[in-house]
Coordinates of C-alpha atoms in Angstrom, one line a residue:
M51 CA 0.0 0.0 0.0
S52 CA 1.3 3.5 -0.9
N53 CA 2.0 6.1 1.8
K54 CA -1.0 8.1 0.5
G55 CA -3.2 5.0 0.8
Q56 CA -2.0 4.4 4.4
S57 CA -2.6 8.1 5.3
V58 CA -6.2 7.9 4.0
L59 CA -6.8 4.6 5.9
F60 CA -5.4 6.2 9.0
M61 CA -7.7 9.2 8.7
I62 CA -10.8 7.0 8.2
L63 CA -9.8 4.9 11.3
L64 CA -9.2 8.0 13.3
A65 CA -12.6 9.5 12.4
F66 CA -14.2 6.2 13.3
I67 CA -12.5 6.2 16.7
F68 CA -13.6 9.8 17.3
K69 CA -17.2 8.9 16.5
A70 CA -17.2 5.8 18.6
T71 CA -15.6 7.4 21.7
G72 CA -17.3 10.8 21.4
Q73 CA -13.9 12.6 21.3
N74 CA -14.8 14.9 18.5
K75 CA -15.0 18.2 20.3
N76 CA -16.8 19.9 17.5
I77 CA -20.0 18.0 18.4
P78 CA -21.7 19.7 21.4
L79 CA -23.1 17.5 24.1
F80 CA -26.2 18.7 26.0
T81 CA -26.7 16.7 29.2
E82 CA -29.7 18.4 30.7
V83 CA -32.4 20.9 30.1
I84 CA -34.7 22.4 32.8
Y85 CA -37.6 24.6 31.8
Q86 CA -39.4 26.3 34.7
G87 CA -42.6 28.4 34.2
N88 CA -43.6 30.7 37.1
D89 CA -46.4 33.0 36.0
Q90 CA -48.2 35.1 38.8
V91 CA -51.6 34.4 37.4
Y92 CA -51.4 30.8 38.4
K93 CA -50.4 31.8 41.9
D94 CA -53.3 34.2 42.2
Y95 CA -55.8 31.7 40.8
P96 CA -55.2 28.3 42.5
L97 CA -57.4 25.5 41.2
A98 CA -60.3 24.1 43.1
D99 CA -61.1 20.4 42.8
N100 CA -63.6 21.1 40.0
E101 CA -61.4 23.4 37.8
F102 CA -58.7 23.3 35.2
Y103 CA -56.7 26.0 33.5
S104 CA -57.2 27.5 30.0
P105 CA -55.2 27.8 27.8
I106 CA -55.0 24.1 27.5
L107 CA -52.0 24.3 25.2
Q108 CA -49.6 27.0 26.4
G109 CA -47.2 28.6 24.0
C110 CA -47.4 28.8 20.2
Y111 CA -50.2 26.4 19.4
P112 CA -52.7 28.5 17.4
D113 CA -55.6 27.9 15.0
P114 CA -57.1 24.8 16.8
A115 CA -59.5 22.4 15.2
I116 CA -61.1 19.5 16.9
T117 CA -63.1 16.3 16.1
K118 CA -64.2 13.1 17.9
K119 CA -64.9 9.4 17.5
G120 CA -66.8 8.0 20.4
D121 CA -65.1 9.4 23.5
D122 CA -61.8 10.0 21.7
Y123 CA -61.1 13.6 20.9
Y124 CA -58.4 14.7 18.5
M125 CA -57.2 18.3 18.1
V126 CA -54.7 19.9 15.6
C127 CA -53.0 23.3 15.4
S128 CA -50.9 25.4 13.1
S129 CA -47.1 24.8 13.0
F130 CA -45.9 27.1 10.2
A131 CA -42.3 26.1 9.3
M132 CA -41.8 24.0 12.4
F133 CA -41.4 20.3 11.9
P134 CA -43.2 18.0 12.0
G135 CA -46.2 19.8 10.6
V136 CA -49.6 20.1 12.2
P137 CA -49.2 19.0 15.9
I138 CA -52.0 16.6 17.0
F139 CA -53.2 15.8 20.5
H140 CA -55.6 13.2 22.0
S141 CA -58.0 13.4 24.9
K142 CA -60.8 11.4 26.4
D143 CA -62.4 14.3 28.2
L144 CA -61.2 17.7 26.7
V145 CA -59.1 18.4 29.8
N146 CA -56.3 15.9 29.9
W147 CA -54.3 15.8 26.6
T148 CA -51.5 13.7 25.2
D149 CA -49.1 14.8 22.4
L150 CA -49.2 12.5 19.4
G151 CA -46.5 14.4 17.5
G152 CA -47.2 15.8 14.0
V153 CA -49.5 14.8 11.2
L154 CA -47.1 15.8 8.4
D155 CA -43.9 14.0 9.6
D156 CA -42.4 12.8 6.3
V157 CA -40.0 15.4 5.0
S158 CA -40.1 13.9 1.5
E159 CA -43.8 14.9 1.4
F160 CA -43.8 18.1 3.4
N161 CA -40.6 20.0 3.2
P162 CA -40.6 23.7 4.4
H163 CA -36.8 23.7 4.1
N164 CA -36.5 27.2 2.5
T165 CA -39.4 29.1 3.9
G166 CA -39.6 31.8 6.5
I167 CA -40.8 30.6 9.9
S168 CA -44.4 31.9 9.3
G169 CA -44.7 29.9 6.1
G170 CA -45.1 26.2 6.1
V171 CA -48.6 25.1 7.1
Y172 CA -51.4 26.8 9.0
A173 CA -55.1 26.8 9.9
P174 CA -55.8 23.0 9.7
G175 CA -59.2 21.4 9.9
I176 CA -59.8 17.8 11.3
T177 CA -63.0 15.9 10.9
Y178 CA -64.1 12.3 11.5
N179 CA -66.4 10.8 8.9
P180 CA -68.5 8.1 10.4
H181 CA -69.7 6.9 7.0
N182 CA -66.3 5.4 6.1
D183 CA -64.7 5.4 9.6
T184 CA -62.0 7.8 8.4
F185 CA -60.3 10.9 9.8
Y186 CA -59.5 13.7 7.5
M187 CA -57.0 16.5 8.1
I188 CA -57.1 19.4 5.6
V189 CA -54.7 22.3 5.6
T190 CA -53.0 25.0 3.5
A191 CA -49.3 24.3 2.8
F192 CA -47.1 27.3 1.8
S193 CA -44.2 25.3 0.8
G194 CA -43.2 22.8 -1.9
G195 CA -46.0 23.9 -4.2
L196 CA -48.5 21.9 -2.2
G197 CA -51.3 24.4 -1.7
N198 CA -54.4 23.0 -0.1
I199 CA -53.9 19.4 0.8
I200 CA -55.8 16.6 2.6
V201 CA -54.5 13.5 4.4
K202 CA -56.5 10.6 5.8
T203 CA -56.2 7.8 8.5
K204 CA -58.3 5.2 10.2
D205 CA -56.4 5.8 13.4
P206 CA -54.6 9.1 14.2
K207 CA -52.4 7.3 16.7
Q208 CA -51.0 5.1 13.9
G209 CA -50.0 7.9 11.5
W210 CA -51.5 9.4 8.3
G211 CA -51.5 8.8 4.6
S212 CA -49.7 10.9 2.0
P213 CA -50.9 14.4 1.2
I214 CA -53.4 14.7 -1.6
K215 CA -53.3 18.0 -3.5
L216 CA -56.7 19.7 -3.9
G217 CA -57.4 21.9 -6.8
F218 CA -58.6 25.2 -5.3
G219 CA -57.0 28.4 -3.9
G220 CA -57.6 30.3 -0.7
I221 CA -56.7 29.3 2.8
D222 CA -58.2 27.9 6.0
P223 CA -60.1 24.9 4.6
S224 CA -62.2 22.5 6.6
I225 CA -64.3 19.5 5.5
F226 CA -67.8 18.6 6.6
F227 CA -69.7 15.3 6.3
D228 CA -73.5 15.5 6.1
D229 CA -76.0 12.9 7.4
D230 CA -76.6 11.6 3.9
G231 CA -72.9 10.9 3.4
K232 CA -72.1 13.8 1.1
A233 CA -69.0 15.9 1.8
Y234 CA -68.3 19.6 1.5
V235 CA -65.2 21.8 1.8
V236 CA -65.4 25.4 3.0
H237 CA -62.6 27.9 2.9
N238 CA -61.5 31.5 2.9
D239 CA -60.8 33.1 -0.5
A240 CA -60.5 36.4 -2.3
P241 CA -63.6 37.9 -3.9
D242 CA -64.2 37.2 -7.6
K243 CA -61.8 39.2 -9.8
G244 CA -62.7 42.9 -9.9
K245 CA -65.2 42.6 -7.0
E246 CA -62.9 43.4 -4.1
L247 CA -64.4 46.4 -2.3
Y248 CA -61.8 47.2 0.3
S249 CA -58.6 45.9 1.9
G250 CA -59.3 42.8 3.9
H251 CA -62.5 42.0 1.9
R252 CA -62.7 38.2 1.8
V253 CA -65.3 35.6 1.1
I254 CA -66.2 32.1 2.3
K255 CA -66.6 29.5 -0.5
I256 CA -68.0 26.0 -0.5
W257 CA -67.3 23.0 -2.8
E258 CA -68.9 19.6 -3.1
Y259 CA -66.2 16.9 -2.3
D260 CA -65.8 13.6 -4.2
L261 CA -65.0 11.1 -1.5
E262 CA -64.1 8.3 -3.8
N263 CA -61.5 10.3 -5.7
D264 CA -60.6 12.8 -2.9
K265 CA -61.0 16.0 -4.8
V266 CA -63.4 18.9 -5.0
I267 CA -65.9 18.7 -7.8
H268 CA -65.2 21.1 -10.5
G269 CA -67.9 23.7 -11.0
T270 CA -69.6 23.2 -7.6
D271 CA -67.9 26.2 -5.9
K272 CA -70.1 28.9 -4.5
I273 CA -69.6 32.0 -2.3
I274 CA -71.8 31.6 0.8
V275 CA -70.5 34.6 2.8
D276 CA -69.4 37.8 1.2
G277 CA -67.2 40.0 3.5
G278 CA -68.7 38.9 6.8
V279 CA -71.7 39.5 9.0
D280 CA -72.5 43.0 7.5
L281 CA -70.8 43.9 4.2
S282 CA -71.8 47.6 4.6
K283 CA -69.6 47.8 7.6
K284 CA -66.6 46.6 5.7
P285 CA -65.7 43.6 7.9
I286 CA -62.2 42.2 7.4
W287 CA -60.8 38.7 7.1
I288 CA -63.7 36.5 7.3
E289 CA -61.9 33.1 7.6
A290 CA -61.4 29.8 9.4
P291 CA -64.9 28.5 8.5
H292 CA -66.4 25.4 10.0
L293 CA -69.8 23.8 9.1
Y294 CA -72.0 22.0 11.6
K295 CA -75.4 20.4 11.5
K296 CA -77.8 20.5 14.5
D297 CA -81.6 19.8 14.6
G298 CA -81.8 19.8 10.9
S299 CA -80.2 23.2 10.3
Y300 CA -76.7 24.1 9.1
Y301 CA -74.4 26.4 11.0
L302 CA -71.4 28.2 9.6
M303 CA -69.0 29.5 12.2
C304 CA -66.1 31.8 11.1
A305 CA -63.5 34.1 12.5
E306 CA -63.9 37.8 11.6
G307 CA -61.7 40.9 12.2
G308 CA -58.2 39.5 11.6
T309 CA -55.9 37.9 14.0
G310 CA -55.3 40.9 16.3
G311 CA -57.2 43.2 18.6
W312 CA -60.5 43.1 16.5
H313 CA -60.6 39.3 16.3
S314 CA -63.9 37.6 16.9
E315 CA -66.0 34.6 16.2
V316 CA -69.3 34.8 14.3
I317 CA -72.1 32.4 13.4
F318 CA -74.5 32.0 10.4
K319 CA -77.5 29.6 9.9
S320 CA -79.1 28.0 6.8
D321 CA -81.4 25.3 5.7
S322 CA -78.8 24.1 3.2
P323 CA -75.1 23.6 3.3
K324 CA -74.9 25.9 0.3
G325 CA -76.9 28.7 1.9
P326 CA -78.1 31.2 1.9
F327 CA -76.5 31.7 5.4
I328 CA -78.1 34.3 7.6
P329 CA -76.0 35.8 10.4
A330 CA -77.1 35.5 14.0
P331 CA -78.5 38.8 15.4
S332 CA -76.3 38.4 18.4
N333 CA -72.9 38.3 16.6
P334 CA -70.1 38.1 17.7
I335 CA -70.4 35.0 19.9
L336 CA -66.8 35.3 21.1
T337 CA -64.5 38.3 21.3
Q338 CA -62.3 40.3 23.7
R339 CA -62.1 43.5 21.7
Y340 CA -64.5 45.6 23.8
F341 CA -62.5 45.7 27.0
G342 CA -59.8 48.0 28.5
K343 CA -56.2 47.5 27.4
D344 CA -54.9 47.6 31.0
R345 CA -57.2 44.9 32.6
D346 CA -55.5 42.4 34.8
N347 CA -54.6 39.0 33.4
K348 CA -55.5 40.2 30.0
V349 CA -56.5 37.7 27.3
D350 CA -56.9 39.2 23.8
W351 CA -57.3 38.4 20.1
A352 CA -59.9 35.6 20.8
G353 CA -61.2 33.9 17.7
H354 CA -60.5 31.2 15.1
A355 CA -62.6 28.6 16.9
D356 CA -64.1 25.1 16.5
L357 CA -67.0 23.5 18.3
I358 CA -67.3 19.9 19.6
E359 CA -69.9 18.0 21.7
G360 CA -68.1 17.1 24.9
P361 CA -68.7 14.8 27.8
N362 CA -72.4 14.6 29.0
G363 CA -73.6 16.1 25.7
E364 CA -72.4 19.6 26.6
Y365 CA -70.7 21.7 23.9
Y366 CA -67.3 23.2 24.1
G367 CA -65.3 25.5 21.8
V368 CA -61.5 25.6 21.3
F369 CA -60.0 28.9 20.0
L370 CA -56.9 30.9 19.8
A371 CA -56.1 33.9 22.0
V372 CA -53.0 35.6 23.4
R373 CA -51.9 36.7 26.9
P374 CA -49.8 39.8 26.4
N375 CA -47.1 40.7 29.0
E376 CA -46.9 43.9 31.0
K377 CA -45.8 45.8 27.9
G378 CA -48.5 44.4 25.8
R379 CA -46.2 42.1 23.9
V380 CA -47.0 38.6 22.7
N381 CA -44.0 36.5 23.3
T382 CA -45.8 33.2 24.1
G383 CA -47.6 33.5 20.8
R384 CA -51.2 32.6 20.1
E385 CA -52.3 29.8 22.4
T386 CA -55.2 27.2 22.4
F387 CA -58.0 28.0 24.9
I388 CA -61.2 26.3 25.7
L389 CA -64.6 27.4 27.0
P390 CA -68.0 25.7 27.4
V391 CA -70.6 26.7 24.8
D392 CA -74.3 27.2 25.5
W393 CA -76.3 25.9 22.5
S394 CA -79.6 25.6 24.3
G395 CA -81.0 28.3 22.1
E396 CA -81.0 28.8 18.4
Y397 CA -77.4 29.8 18.1
P398 CA -74.3 28.7 20.1
V399 CA -72.6 31.3 22.4
F400 CA -69.3 30.9 24.2
V401 CA -69.9 30.9 27.9
N402 CA -68.0 33.9 29.4
G403 CA -66.6 34.5 26.0
L404 CA -68.1 38.0 25.8
V405 CA -66.6 39.2 29.1
P406 CA -62.9 39.3 30.1
I407 CA -61.8 35.7 29.9
E408 CA -60.8 34.1 33.2
P409 CA -57.8 31.7 33.6
K410 CA -60.0 28.8 35.1
V411 CA -62.8 26.7 33.6
K412 CA -65.1 24.3 35.4
L413 CA -64.4 20.6 34.8
P414 CA -66.9 18.7 32.8
K415 CA -69.0 16.6 35.1
G416 CA -67.3 13.4 36.1
V417 CA -63.9 14.4 34.8
M418 CA -60.7 14.6 36.9
N419 CA -57.9 17.1 36.3
K420 CA -54.8 14.9 35.7
T421 CA -52.7 17.5 33.7
G422 CA -49.0 17.0 34.3
Q423 CA -49.5 13.5 35.6
D424 CA -48.6 10.3 33.7
S425 CA -48.3 11.2 30.0
F426 CA -50.7 14.1 30.1
L427 CA -49.4 17.6 29.1
P428 CA -48.7 19.9 32.1
N429 CA -50.7 23.0 32.6
G430 CA -50.4 26.2 34.7
N431 CA -47.0 26.6 36.3
F432 CA -44.7 23.6 35.8
T433 CA -41.1 22.4 35.6
I434 CA -39.9 20.1 32.9
V435 CA -36.6 18.3 33.4
E436 CA -35.1 16.6 30.3
N437 CA -32.1 14.4 30.8
F438 CA -32.2 12.9 27.3
T439 CA -32.1 9.4 28.8
S440 CA -35.2 8.1 27.0
N441 CA -34.8 6.4 23.7
K442 CA -37.8 8.4 22.4
L443 CA -37.5 12.2 22.6
D444 CA -40.6 13.9 23.8
Y445 CA -42.7 15.5 21.0
R446 CA -42.5 18.9 22.7
W447 CA -39.0 19.1 21.1
I448 CA -39.2 20.1 17.4
G449 CA -37.1 21.0 14.4
L450 CA -37.4 24.1 12.2
R451 CA -37.8 23.6 8.4
G452 CA -36.8 19.9 8.8
P453 CA -36.8 16.9 11.1
R454 CA -34.9 17.0 14.4
E455 CA -33.7 13.5 13.7
E456 CA -31.4 14.8 11.0
F457 CA -29.1 16.4 13.5
I458 CA -29.6 14.9 16.9
E459 CA -28.2 11.8 18.5
I460 CA -29.3 10.5 21.9
T461 CA -26.3 8.8 23.6
K462 CA -25.6 7.4 27.1
K463 CA -24.0 10.7 28.0
G464 CA -26.7 13.0 26.7
L465 CA -27.9 14.7 23.5
K466 CA -25.4 15.4 20.7
I467 CA -26.2 17.9 18.0
Q468 CA -24.3 17.5 14.7
P469 CA -23.8 21.1 13.5
F470 CA -25.2 22.1 10.1
E471 CA -23.3 24.5 7.9
T472 CA -26.2 27.1 8.3
H473 CA -26.8 29.7 11.0
I474 CA -29.9 30.8 12.8
K475 CA -30.5 33.9 10.5
E476 CA -30.9 31.8 7.4
A477 CA -34.3 30.6 6.1
K478 CA -32.9 27.0 5.9
P479 CA -33.0 24.0 8.2
T480 CA -30.7 24.7 11.2
S481 CA -29.3 22.3 13.7
T482 CA -31.5 23.6 16.5
L483 CA -33.7 21.6 18.8
F484 CA -36.6 23.9 19.8
H485 CA -39.0 24.1 22.8
R486 CA -41.8 26.6 22.9
Q487 CA -41.8 29.5 25.4
Q488 CA -44.9 28.7 27.5
H489 CA -44.8 31.4 30.2
D490 CA -44.1 35.1 30.5
N491 CA -41.9 34.3 33.5
F492 CA -39.6 31.4 32.9
S493 CA -36.1 30.0 32.9
F494 CA -34.5 27.7 30.3
T495 CA -31.3 26.1 31.5
T496 CA -29.0 23.6 29.9
T497 CA -25.6 22.0 30.6
L498 CA -23.2 22.0 27.6
Q499 CA -20.0 20.2 27.0
Y500 CA -18.3 21.7 24.0
Q501 CA -14.8 22.7 22.7
P502 CA -15.1 24.7 19.4
Q503 CA -12.2 24.3 17.0
S504 CA -12.6 27.5 15.0
E505 CA -14.4 30.7 14.8
K506 CA -16.9 29.0 12.5
D507 CA -18.0 26.7 15.3
L508 CA -20.6 27.8 17.8
A509 CA -23.0 26.0 20.2
G510 CA -25.3 27.2 22.9
V511 CA -28.9 28.4 23.2
V512 CA -31.2 30.7 21.2
A513 CA -34.4 32.6 21.9
L514 CA -36.0 33.0 18.5
Q515 CA -39.2 34.6 17.1
N516 CA -38.0 34.3 13.5
E517 CA -34.9 34.1 11.4
G518 CA -34.5 37.9 11.6
S519 CA -35.5 38.4 15.3
N520 CA -33.6 36.4 17.9
Y521 CA -30.9 36.2 20.5
V522 CA -27.9 33.8 20.2
F523 CA -26.0 32.9 23.4
G524 CA -23.2 30.5 22.6
I525 CA -19.6 29.3 22.9
T526 CA -17.2 30.0 20.0
K527 CA -13.6 30.8 19.3
K528 CA -11.7 34.1 18.8
G529 CA -8.2 33.2 17.6
K530 CA -6.8 30.6 20.1
D531 CA -9.2 31.6 22.9
T532 CA -12.7 30.3 23.7
Y533 CA -15.5 32.9 24.3
L534 CA -19.1 33.0 25.4
V535 CA -20.9 35.5 23.2
L536 CA -24.4 37.1 23.3
E537 CA -25.7 38.5 20.0
R538 CA -29.0 40.3 19.2
N539 CA -30.4 40.0 15.7
K540 CA -33.1 42.4 14.6
W541 CA -34.9 42.6 11.3
P542 CA -35.7 46.3 10.7
G543 CA -38.4 45.3 8.2
R544 CA -39.3 42.7 5.7
K545 CA -36.7 44.0 3.3
G546 CA -33.0 44.5 3.9
P547 CA -30.4 42.6 5.9
V548 CA -30.6 41.6 9.6
I549 CA -29.0 44.0 11.9
S550 CA -26.7 42.0 14.2
E551 CA -25.2 43.4 17.4
V552 CA -22.8 41.7 19.9
I553 CA -24.2 42.7 23.2
A554 CA -21.4 41.1 25.3
S555 CA -18.7 38.5 25.3
T556 CA -16.3 37.0 27.8
K557 CA -13.4 34.6 27.6
I558 CA -14.2 31.3 29.3
D559 CA -12.6 27.9 30.2
V560 CA -14.6 25.0 28.7
K561 CA -12.6 22.1 30.1
S562 CA -15.6 21.6 32.4
P563 CA -19.3 21.6 31.4
V564 CA -20.9 25.1 31.1
K565 CA -24.4 25.9 32.2
L566 CA -26.3 28.4 30.1
K567 CA -29.6 30.0 31.1
I568 CA -32.2 32.1 29.4
S569 CA -34.6 33.8 31.8
A570 CA -37.5 36.2 31.4
K571 CA -39.7 38.3 33.7
G572 CA -42.3 39.5 31.3
D573 CA -40.5 41.7 28.8
D574 CA -37.1 41.6 30.6
Y575 CA -34.9 38.8 29.3
S576 CA -31.5 37.9 30.7
F577 CA -28.7 35.5 29.7
S578 CA -26.4 33.9 32.3
Y579 CA -23.8 31.2 32.7
A580 CA -22.1 29.1 35.3
I581 CA -18.8 27.1 35.3
N582 CA -17.6 24.4 37.8
G583 CA -20.7 24.6 39.9
S584 CA -20.4 28.3 40.6
A585 CA -23.3 30.7 40.8
F586 CA -24.8 32.0 37.6
E587 CA -23.2 35.2 36.2
N588 CA -25.2 37.5 34.0
L589 CA -23.8 38.4 30.6
G590 CA -25.2 41.5 28.8
G591 CA -27.5 42.8 31.5
T592 CA -31.2 43.0 31.2
L593 CA -32.5 43.0 27.6
S594 CA -35.9 43.7 26.0
G595 CA -37.9 40.8 24.7
D596 CA -39.4 43.1 22.1
I597 CA -37.9 41.3 19.1
L598 CA -39.3 38.0 20.4
S599 CA -42.9 39.4 20.2
T600 CA -45.3 39.0 17.4
D601 CA -46.3 42.7 17.5
V602 CA -42.7 43.8 16.9
A603 CA -41.2 41.0 14.9
G604 CA -44.3 40.3 12.8
G605 CA -45.4 36.9 11.6
F606 CA -47.6 34.4 13.4
T607 CA -45.4 32.5 15.8
G608 CA -44.3 32.9 19.4
C609 CA -40.9 32.7 20.9
L610 CA -39.0 29.4 20.6
L611 CA -36.1 28.4 22.9
G612 CA -33.5 26.2 21.3
L613 CA -30.4 24.1 21.7
Y614 CA -28.2 25.4 18.9
A615 CA -25.1 24.3 17.0
T616 CA -23.6 25.6 13.8
S617 CA -20.4 25.2 11.7
A618 CA -21.2 28.4 9.9
N619 CA -21.0 30.9 12.8
D620 CA -20.8 34.5 11.5
I621 CA -20.6 36.3 14.9
V622 CA -17.5 38.5 15.0
I623 CA -16.1 39.2 18.5
D624 CA -14.2 42.5 18.7

């Protein structure tokens, strides 16, 4: 064998040894994560034995839709460019929920790899069809040329079929199955060409749906709502439609007013699924837009709802809303709330949905609150400790623009993240394992073993609202020295480059593991570190969480907290 051949063989053998023994210092090892939520509202409103907290899904879980088969309830939410797409949850009682992962979990079929974080998929609908014992999830996908798609399964716990592209435009589709077995799709769309009357003027369309061939029937589309409840008042963004049938009549429920301070839920009634639909005289049936901005424990933006018959034949509605912090900023994003619905009269009305929404809801009769126990999602204030000792990583941990499995490895020592050659400011898959921020007051702490080899190497944590609005807190190199650096990235607008600023940096010794912590008290964020069991030291002082808020950063998501590694670091330390 030649000397060159021997050298190549030696390098291959050396690489194998490094991989087998974990001696490659470029691969960061995260050995623990502790997330602690500590909001004052849960201290001020302790639960009685017959109560549970709403929101039921804390953090960025917006646009809920819900269905049932027997006493099994399934709920889906928007996920945008997070992966897997369309998180799905299961419950037996509408109170205690388990996380089933994501509906769109095959990257070869749903690949948001090059989209902004607020692209991807949003506003799903989910409906069980008793006529063929099949669940349908329908959604708009803003990536890969998919458009509106539908997927099916006999059992949501066992996965879903491949996406089927549907031949219509618009957004926010849902599917309805009538008593006679016929199917219909309703969705938001633009008015007919040349008939748009004002900015935000939208319509609701209906199509007949071919169940055998899984497609809308060409030529059956019809506008059933033009503008909203009262077109003369120029209502904006009629969207998120859902059809229901009760006592022989058809009800169309929609969001109106846009996802913001004027958001609401409205209801219409008809003798036919194709209309004409007459608005209820008491609209809206859910909103928070009429109340003072400075009220305590403020819940706002309520709307985008879905109805379901719950335990004991009582109706409930799931919907999105936000809980702004003390400066009115929305860092936890749009969350999933629930309220009972009174449908004893002609039209449904959300119980206490037209007064300031309270943090507690009465349990359905006969239901026990087991949130945070066994496999049920926690609720209220809680602490999550992740040691990465389980073979199956909890579904709360997600990727962005691609599967987490492409860059993580769970070992006996902890979680390894293989760095991608992309950094956090790029609209590409990054090697970042994300967890949603679920409280205004929280801490997110991890223990990291890492020795970067060059200035292109960085590992640590991030607080991210989007690719242009985030904080990076990580370990990297400057020359021969190792540094801990804190960078703020701010997008001044939808055009132009991200403005990056190194807030602070310090030389550190990484021979021992380093603890990194992100903390927040409302709008005040801080970043700190600890070495060799010492007390935490702050780096960079107290910083504003403004860039982690929807109202400043734009888009549709809340703040994500991530374990981050990159081999394309571009932070320059002076």
